[in-house]
Phi, psi and omega in degrees: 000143195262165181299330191293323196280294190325316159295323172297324149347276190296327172293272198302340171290333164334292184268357160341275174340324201257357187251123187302152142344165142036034166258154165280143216209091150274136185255112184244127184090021178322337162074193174258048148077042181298312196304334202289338170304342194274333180226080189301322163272040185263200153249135181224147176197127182274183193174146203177139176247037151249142182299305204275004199266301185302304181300004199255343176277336223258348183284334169289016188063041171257147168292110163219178183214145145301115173191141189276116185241049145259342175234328163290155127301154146333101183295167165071075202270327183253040195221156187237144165233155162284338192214128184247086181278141143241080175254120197006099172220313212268008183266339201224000146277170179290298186231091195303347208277304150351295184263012138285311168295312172290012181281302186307315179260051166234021157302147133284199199294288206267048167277183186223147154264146173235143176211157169231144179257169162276108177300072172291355195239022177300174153348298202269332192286287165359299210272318167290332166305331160318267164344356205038074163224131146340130187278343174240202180274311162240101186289359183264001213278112185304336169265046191313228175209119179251345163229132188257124185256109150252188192311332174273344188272321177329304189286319196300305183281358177264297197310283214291000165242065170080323175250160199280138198283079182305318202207131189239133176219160139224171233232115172289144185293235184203316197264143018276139191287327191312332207227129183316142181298314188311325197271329163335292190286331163299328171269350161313282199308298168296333181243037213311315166285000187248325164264349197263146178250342163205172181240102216251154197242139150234148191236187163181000000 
């Protein structure tokens, strides 16, 4: 297993952790719907604006739907969920503030949104800016980061369109491999805009 997978590991065991048994569970940007292995007693149902990733779950019997939410709505317009992932997503719309909102009313009376943002202003990003390097591989990639969040603007733009912070973590890198895990999650935690590689919210 390579660091990038470990991390997305140690990250859906997070928000595992934050989700009751037997809730209904939408995924937006589901990707090829791995978290659903993390909350095996769940409901689980996706989204996704790649086609052939969504036709390759719906061939697994998983609930999804196809959709661009620079331009759809949110699917499953007459179904309430308990829980709403936004896992860096909102980094990668035209109008995140939009796609919060319509996240919330696909809530029940008591659901939560969970999201996580991208720590673009880590360290290791720092350092390639130094360098003149690209933070990503392909910076022309049409699913790019159309927004850089660091922690303060992050919180700043989740308060100010209303809704409230329950829980706040953050999710330790993987990289530089060179260097022990423990101490990796000791500087997420104490230094966090500088070490933390993302950030995680449940909202409401």
């Amino acid at each position: 297993m390579d660091n990038h997978q470990i991390f997305l590991e140690n990250k859906f065991k997070k928000v595992a952790e934050l989700i009751k048994d037997n809730s209904q569970v939408l995924d937006i940007g589901c990707n090829k719907g791995i978290f659903r292995n993390f909350i095996p007693n769940c409901k689980y149902s996706g989204v996704d604006i790649d086609k052939n990733l969504v036709n390759e779950l719906i061939k697994k019997n998983i609930n999804v739907k196809q959709a661009d939410l620079n331009k759809d709505e949110i699917p499953f317009k007459n179904k309430k969920f308990d829980y709403v992932l936004l896992l860096d997503i909102l980094e990668h719309v035209i109008d995140s503030k939009k796609l919060l909102y319509d996240s919330k009313r696909r809530l029940n009376e008591n659901g939560k949104i969970i999201i996580t943002f991208p720590n673009d202003y880590h360290v290791l990003n720092k350092i390639r800016f130094l360098f003149n390097k690209p933070i990503t591989k392909d910076p022309f990639d049409p699913y790019g980061h159309l927004h850089f969040f660091s922690i303060r603007t992050g919180e700043k733009f989740l308060i100010n369109n209303g809704f409230k912070i329950l829980k706040k973590d953050y999710v330790p890198p993987t990289n530089p491999s060179f260097l022990p895990q423990f101490f990796k999650n000791f500087l997420a935690k104490i230094f966090p805009q500088s070490f933390a590689r993302d950030i995680l919210y449940v909202l409401s």
